mmCIF file of C-alpha atoms in Angstrom:
data_model
loop_
_atom_site.group_PDB
_atom_site.id
_atom_site.type_symbol
_atom_site.label_atom_id
_atom_site.label_comp_id
_atom_site.label_asym_id
_atom_site.label_seq_id
_atom_site.Cartn_x
_atom_site.Cartn_y
_atom_site.Cartn_z
ATOM 1 C CA GLN S 1 0.000 0.000 0.000
ATOM 2 C CA SER S 2 1.529 3.251 -1.187
ATOM 3 C CA VAL S 3 2.180 6.169 1.160
ATOM 4 C CA LEU S 4 1.355 8.597 -1.663
ATOM 5 C CA THR S 5 -2.352 8.957 -2.403
ATOM 6 C CA GLN S 6 -3.754 9.897 -5.819
ATOM 7 C CA PRO S 7 -7.346 9.930 -7.082
ATOM 8 C CA PRO S 8 -8.114 6.701 -8.978
ATOM 9 C CA SER S 9 -9.382 8.523 -12.026
ATOM 10 C CA VAL S 10 -9.996 11.920 -13.594
ATOM 11 C CA SER S 11 -11.639 12.779 -16.896
ATOM 12 C CA ALA S 12 -12.316 15.729 -19.162
ATOM 13 C CA ALA S 13 -13.188 16.542 -22.749
ATOM 14 C CA PRO S 14 -10.521 17.204 -25.400
ATOM 15 C CA GLY S 15 -9.004 20.658 -25.021
ATOM 16 C CA GLN S 16 -9.924 20.920 -21.367
ATOM 17 C CA LYS S 17 -7.658 20.842 -18.302
ATOM 18 C CA VAL S 18 -7.221 18.191 -15.634
ATOM 19 C CA THR S 19 -5.274 18.209 -12.400
ATOM 20 C CA ILE S 20 -4.038 15.188 -10.484
ATOM 21 C CA SER S 21 -3.188 15.449 -6.818
ATOM 22 C CA CYS S 22 -0.572 13.468 -4.906
ATOM 23 C CA SER S 23 -0.829 13.582 -1.136
ATOM 24 C CA GLY S 24 1.985 12.502 1.151
ATOM 25 C CA SER S 25 3.682 13.491 4.389
ATOM 26 C CA SER S 26 6.678 15.318 5.821
ATOM 27 C CA SER S 27 8.871 12.227 5.403
ATOM 28 C CA ASN S 28 8.344 12.141 1.660
ATOM 29 C CA ILE S 29 6.810 14.986 -0.366
ATOM 30 C CA GLY S 30 7.313 17.506 2.410
ATOM 31 C CA ASN S 31 11.097 17.241 2.265
ATOM 32 C CA ASN S 32 11.961 15.774 -1.121
ATOM 33 C CA TYR S 33 11.538 16.484 -4.819
ATOM 34 C CA VAL S 34 8.507 15.062 -6.615
ATOM 35 C CA SER S 35 8.495 13.523 -10.076
ATOM 36 C CA TRP S 36 5.643 12.425 -12.321
ATOM 37 C CA TYR S 37 5.463 9.550 -14.804
ATOM 38 C CA GLN S 38 3.112 8.807 -17.668
ATOM 39 C CA GLN S 39 2.333 5.200 -18.557
ATOM 40 C CA LEU S 40 0.493 4.799 -21.849
ATOM 41 C CA PRO S 41 -1.435 1.522 -22.232
ATOM 42 C CA GLY S 42 0.902 -1.440 -22.661
ATOM 43 C CA THR S 43 4.088 0.609 -22.436
ATOM 44 C CA ALA S 44 6.799 1.427 -19.928
ATOM 45 C CA PRO S 45 6.480 4.521 -17.740
ATOM 46 C CA LYS S 46 8.021 7.743 -19.012
ATOM 47 C CA LEU S 47 9.358 10.660 -16.979
ATOM 48 C CA LEU S 48 7.060 13.650 -17.338
ATOM 49 C CA ILE S 49 8.093 16.039 -14.558
ATOM 50 C CA TYR S 50 11.101 16.048 -12.227
ATOM 51 C CA ASP S 51 12.262 18.253 -9.346
ATOM 52 C CA ASN S 52 8.624 19.227 -8.680
ATOM 53 C CA ASN S 53 8.133 21.333 -11.808
ATOM 54 C CA LYS S 54 10.800 20.715 -14.456
ATOM 55 C CA ARG S 55 10.077 19.064 -17.789
ATOM 56 C CA PRO S 56 12.583 16.789 -19.558
ATOM 57 C CA SER S 57 13.460 17.657 -23.124
ATOM 58 C CA GLY S 58 10.618 16.762 -25.460
ATOM 59 C CA ILE S 59 7.796 17.020 -22.923
ATOM 60 C CA PRO S 60 5.302 19.688 -24.059
ATOM 61 C CA ASP S 61 4.517 22.627 -21.798
ATOM 62 C CA ARG S 62 0.910 21.407 -21.583
ATOM 63 C CA PHE S 63 2.231 19.341 -18.673
ATOM 64 C CA SER S 64 3.122 21.167 -15.470
ATOM 65 C CA GLY S 65 3.946 20.266 -11.892
ATOM 66 C CA SER S 66 3.791 22.029 -8.571
ATOM 67 C CA LYS S 67 4.311 21.258 -4.897
ATOM 68 C CA SER S 68 2.992 22.795 -1.737
ATOM 69 C CA GLY S 69 3.749 21.387 1.696
ATOM 70 C CA THR S 70 3.066 17.658 1.659
ATOM 71 C CA SER S 71 1.101 17.612 -1.608
ATOM 72 C CA ALA S 72 1.973 17.844 -5.280
ATOM 73 C CA THR S 73 -0.117 18.421 -8.367
ATOM 74 C CA LEU S 74 0.220 17.516 -12.029
ATOM 75 C CA GLY S 75 -1.662 19.661 -14.507
ATOM 76 C CA ILE S 76 -2.468 18.806 -18.099
ATOM 77 C CA THR S 77 -3.924 21.532 -20.318
ATOM 78 C CA GLY S 78 -5.262 21.224 -23.850
ATOM 79 C CA LEU S 79 -6.146 17.585 -23.198
ATOM 80 C CA GLN S 80 -5.611 15.252 -26.163
ATOM 81 C CA THR S 81 -6.769 11.696 -26.799
ATOM 82 C CA GLY S 82 -3.112 10.668 -26.715
ATOM 83 C CA ASP S 83 -2.943 11.766 -23.073
ATOM 84 C CA GLU S 84 -5.130 8.845 -22.010
ATOM 85 C CA ALA S 85 -2.818 6.996 -19.668
ATOM 86 C CA ASP S 86 -2.001 6.185 -16.070
ATOM 87 C CA TYR S 87 -0.063 8.847 -14.194
ATOM 88 C CA TYR S 88 2.095 8.246 -11.130
ATOM 89 C CA CYS S 89 3.815 10.616 -8.749
ATOM 90 C CA GLY S 90 7.044 9.552 -7.082
ATOM 91 C CA THR S 91 9.436 10.768 -4.413
ATOM 92 C CA TRP S 92 11.969 9.642 -1.836
ATOM 93 C CA ASP S 93 10.647 8.677 1.580
ATOM 94 C CA SER S 94 13.152 9.428 4.322
ATOM 95 C CA SER S 95 11.501 7.303 7.024
ATOM 96 C CA LEU S 96 13.192 4.183 8.413
ATOM 97 C CA SER S 97 11.134 1.888 6.189
ATOM 98 C CA GLY S 98 11.326 4.295 3.276
ATOM 99 C CA GLY S 99 12.985 4.365 -0.081
ATOM 100 C CA TYR S 100 11.580 5.538 -3.374
ATOM 101 C CA VAL S 101 7.795 5.517 -3.343
ATOM 102 C CA PHE S 102 5.270 5.843 -6.133
ATOM 103 C CA GLY S 103 1.742 7.136 -5.834
ATOM 104 C CA THR S 104 -1.297 4.914 -6.200
ATOM 105 C CA GLY S 105 -1.752 6.028 -9.798
ATOM 106 C CA THR S 106 -4.459 7.976 -11.636
ATOM 107 C CA LYS S 107 -6.183 6.961 -14.842
ATOM 108 C CA VAL S 108 -6.848 9.928 -17.124
ATOM 109 C CA THR S 109 -9.759 9.476 -19.507
ATOM 110 C CA VAL S 110 -10.438 11.831 -22.398
ATOM 111 C CA LEU S 111 -14.203 11.937 -22.909
ATOM 112 C CA GLU P 1 20.834 7.872 -27.213
ATOM 113 C CA VAL P 2 20.346 6.246 -23.828
ATOM 114 C CA GLN P 3 18.759 2.807 -24.123
ATOM 115 C CA LEU P 4 17.909 0.099 -21.612
ATOM 116 C CA VAL P 5 17.063 -3.190 -23.310
ATOM 117 C CA GLN P 6 15.615 -5.974 -21.195
ATOM 118 C CA SER P 7 15.519 -9.719 -21.731
ATOM 119 C CA GLY P 8 12.395 -11.422 -23.018
ATOM 120 C CA ALA P 9 9.296 -12.729 -21.300
ATOM 121 C CA GLU P 10 9.641 -15.739 -19.023
ATOM 122 C CA VAL P 11 7.210 -18.473 -17.961
ATOM 123 C CA LYS P 12 8.323 -20.419 -14.917
ATOM 124 C CA LYS P 13 6.970 -22.851 -12.340
ATOM 125 C CA PRO P 14 6.834 -22.159 -8.606
ATOM 126 C CA GLY P 15 10.125 -23.020 -6.935
ATOM 127 C CA GLU P 16 12.236 -22.446 -10.044
ATOM 128 C CA SER P 17 15.024 -19.889 -10.230
ATOM 129 C CA LEU P 18 15.243 -17.008 -12.669
ATOM 130 C CA LYS P 19 17.600 -14.217 -13.684
ATOM 131 C CA ILE P 20 16.455 -11.408 -15.979
ATOM 132 C CA SER P 21 18.694 -8.783 -17.509
ATOM 133 C CA CYS P 22 18.869 -5.145 -18.519
ATOM 134 C CA LYS P 23 21.569 -3.927 -20.909
ATOM 135 C CA GLY P 24 22.437 -0.238 -20.982
ATOM 136 C CA SER P 25 23.881 1.670 -23.907
ATOM 137 C CA GLY P 26 24.419 5.244 -25.025
ATOM 138 C CA TYR P 27 25.919 6.379 -21.723
ATOM 139 C CA SER P 28 28.630 5.438 -19.233
ATOM 140 C CA PHE P 29 26.952 2.406 -17.619
ATOM 141 C CA THR P 30 29.559 2.198 -14.868
ATOM 142 C CA ASN P 31 28.863 5.705 -13.578
ATOM 143 C CA TYR P 32 25.068 5.602 -13.207
ATOM 144 C CA TRP P 33 22.853 3.648 -10.842
ATOM 145 C CA ILE P 34 20.302 1.187 -12.225
ATOM 146 C CA GLY P 35 17.044 0.372 -10.493
ATOM 147 C CA TRP P 36 14.305 -2.243 -10.757
ATOM 148 C CA VAL P 37 10.569 -1.551 -10.525
ATOM 149 C CA ARG P 38 7.768 -4.113 -10.220
ATOM 150 C CA GLN P 39 4.264 -3.760 -11.621
ATOM 151 C CA MET P 40 1.879 -6.553 -10.708
ATOM 152 C CA PRO P 41 -1.054 -7.181 -13.069
ATOM 153 C CA GLY P 42 -3.418 -4.220 -13.022
ATOM 154 C CA LYS P 43 -1.502 -2.566 -10.179
ATOM 155 C CA GLY P 44 0.860 0.347 -9.603
ATOM 156 C CA LEU P 45 4.617 0.768 -9.590
ATOM 157 C CA GLU P 46 6.875 -0.448 -6.777
ATOM 158 C CA TRP P 47 10.572 0.338 -6.382
ATOM 159 C CA MET P 48 12.554 -2.832 -5.638
ATOM 160 C CA GLY P 49 16.127 -1.622 -5.356
ATOM 161 C CA THR P 50 19.090 -0.026 -7.083
ATOM 162 C CA ILE P 51 22.685 -0.911 -7.862
ATOM 163 C CA TYR P 52 25.767 1.115 -8.768
ATOM 164 C CA PRO P 53 27.582 -0.943 -11.404
ATOM 165 C CA GLY P 54 30.894 0.792 -10.670
ATOM 166 C CA ASP P 55 31.307 -0.938 -7.307
ATOM 167 C CA SER P 56 28.120 -3.074 -7.034
ATOM 168 C CA ASP P 57 26.865 -1.019 -4.102
ATOM 169 C CA THR P 58 23.219 -2.128 -3.765
ATOM 170 C CA THR P 59 20.203 -0.766 -1.921
ATOM 171 C CA TYR P 60 16.973 -2.734 -1.530
ATOM 172 C CA SER P 61 13.476 -1.618 -0.704
ATOM 173 C CA PRO P 62 12.540 -3.111 2.688
ATOM 174 C CA SER P 63 9.654 -4.846 0.903
ATOM 175 C CA PHE P 64 12.021 -6.751 -1.373
ATOM 176 C CA GLN P 65 15.082 -7.256 0.834
ATOM 177 C CA GLY P 66 15.845 -10.967 0.964
ATOM 178 C CA GLN P 67 13.293 -11.767 -1.754
ATOM 179 C CA VAL P 68 15.417 -10.931 -4.798
ATOM 180 C CA THR P 69 19.046 -10.290 -5.680
ATOM 181 C CA ILE P 70 20.216 -7.363 -7.791
ATOM 182 C CA SER P 71 23.603 -7.570 -9.467
ATOM 183 C CA ALA P 72 25.526 -6.052 -12.359
ATOM 184 C CA ASP P 73 28.362 -6.913 -14.739
ATOM 185 C CA LYS P 74 29.963 -3.646 -15.749
ATOM 186 C CA SER P 75 32.137 -5.356 -18.367
ATOM 187 C CA ILE P 76 29.017 -5.977 -20.476
ATOM 188 C CA SER P 77 26.935 -3.020 -19.231
ATOM 189 C CA THR P 78 24.235 -5.310 -17.871
ATOM 190 C CA ALA P 79 22.222 -5.366 -14.659
ATOM 191 C CA TYR P 80 20.343 -8.382 -13.346
ATOM 192 C CA LEU P 81 17.388 -9.231 -11.152
ATOM 193 C CA GLN P 82 17.206 -12.766 -9.867
ATOM 194 C CA TRP P 83 15.054 -15.088 -7.783
ATOM 195 C CA SER P 84 16.192 -18.343 -6.197
ATOM 196 C CA SER P 85 12.703 -19.771 -5.714
ATOM 197 C CA LEU P 86 9.825 -18.154 -7.565
ATOM 198 C CA LYS P 87 6.294 -17.889 -6.196
ATOM 199 C CA ALA P 88 3.042 -17.320 -8.042
ATOM 200 C CA SER P 89 2.930 -13.877 -6.428
ATOM 201 C CA ASP P 90 6.111 -12.926 -8.350
ATOM 202 C CA THR P 91 4.026 -12.801 -11.530
ATOM 203 C CA ALA P 92 4.476 -9.237 -12.757
ATOM 204 C CA MET P 93 6.079 -6.919 -15.258
ATOM 205 C CA TYR P 94 9.550 -5.887 -14.184
ATOM 206 C CA TYR P 95 11.171 -2.683 -15.426
ATOM 207 C CA CYS P 96 14.736 -1.548 -15.136
ATOM 208 C CA ALA P 97 15.206 2.195 -15.037
ATOM 209 C CA ARG P 98 18.059 4.647 -14.603
ATOM 210 C CA PRO P 99 17.712 6.776 -11.476
ATOM 211 C CA LEU P 100 19.263 10.111 -10.694
ATOM 212 C CA MET P 101 20.572 9.798 -7.150
ATOM 213 C CA GLY P 102 20.712 12.612 -4.647
ATOM 214 C CA TYR P 103 22.489 13.333 -1.372
ATOM 215 C CA GLY P 104 22.615 10.672 1.316
ATOM 216 C CA GLY P 105 21.652 7.915 -1.072
ATOM 217 C CA SER P 106 18.224 9.362 -1.860
ATOM 218 C CA LEU P 107 16.750 8.852 -5.292
ATOM 219 C CA TYR P 108 15.374 11.823 -7.204
ATOM 220 C CA TYR P 109 13.700 10.277 -10.235
ATOM 221 C CA PHE P 110 13.996 7.689 -13.001
ATOM 222 C CA ASP P 111 14.860 9.330 -16.312
ATOM 223 C CA PHE P 112 15.133 6.342 -18.674
ATOM 224 C CA TRP P 113 13.226 3.070 -18.606
ATOM 225 C CA GLY P 114 13.583 -0.346 -20.196
ATOM 226 C CA GLN P 115 10.703 -1.884 -22.136
ATOM 227 C CA GLY P 116 9.854 -4.330 -19.342
ATOM 228 C CA THR P 117 10.139 -8.092 -18.828
ATOM 229 C CA LEU P 118 6.963 -10.033 -18.121
ATOM 230 C CA VAL P 119 7.494 -12.856 -15.646
ATOM 231 C CA THR P 120 4.711 -15.412 -15.282
ATOM 232 C CA VAL P 121 4.907 -17.995 -12.524
ATOM 233 C CA SER P 122 2.341 -20.754 -12.784
ATOM 234 C CA SER P 123 2.142 -24.467 -12.121
#
C-alpha cells in the first residue's frame, strides 16, 4: 500500500484541463523532490516532470507540476486523446522503512 | 541515445530460479545507478532496489530485501534481477530504469526506462 495517495481517475473533454493530486507526508513529499510519470497503455512509464516542476526535453509545456507542503499536483492543459494513460507521482521517503515511493496512480480518460 | 534493453518474457513454475537482464547503452553504464521496478497485473509501480555498477553497491526496498538479488556486470553493461525460488505472487512486469541519485543515497527520479520483462509464474 503506497504512502502517496492519488485519485483513482480523472476525466475531461478534449481541449480541457485536468489536475491530479498526490498527497503525502513530511517524510516524503514535504522534504523531497517530486516527479511524475506517464504510462500509456501497454508501455513502460516515461518521466514527465522532475524536481517538482521541471520538464525533460521533449515534454510539451501542456504538462506542469507544482508542490505545496506535503502535496503535489500535475496539470495537463489542452487535453488530447493521446494523453489517455495512467499517471504516477514519485518521491523519496526518508523514514526508516522508506525508499523511493510511487503514488497509487491515476487513470486519465479523455471523454 | 540512452537505451535500456531488457531480456524477453519468461514463464516459470513455482520453486524455479530465474535471472532477468537489462543492458544499458548510449551512456557510461559504470557511472550511473540502475534500479528495478515491479508492476503486478493491473496494479501500480513499486521500487525494488538499485545498484551502482561501478562498485556493485546495492540498496533494496525493505519490501524486497531478501526476496530478490540485484547484481551487475559492468564489463558488459548489464544489470540483473534474480530469484532463487519463484512464487506465483512474483508474476508481474519488471522494469529496469536509470535513477538520478541525490544526497545521502536518496533517489530523485527515473529518467530512462527499459521496455519491461513479463514474468509469469504458474504451475
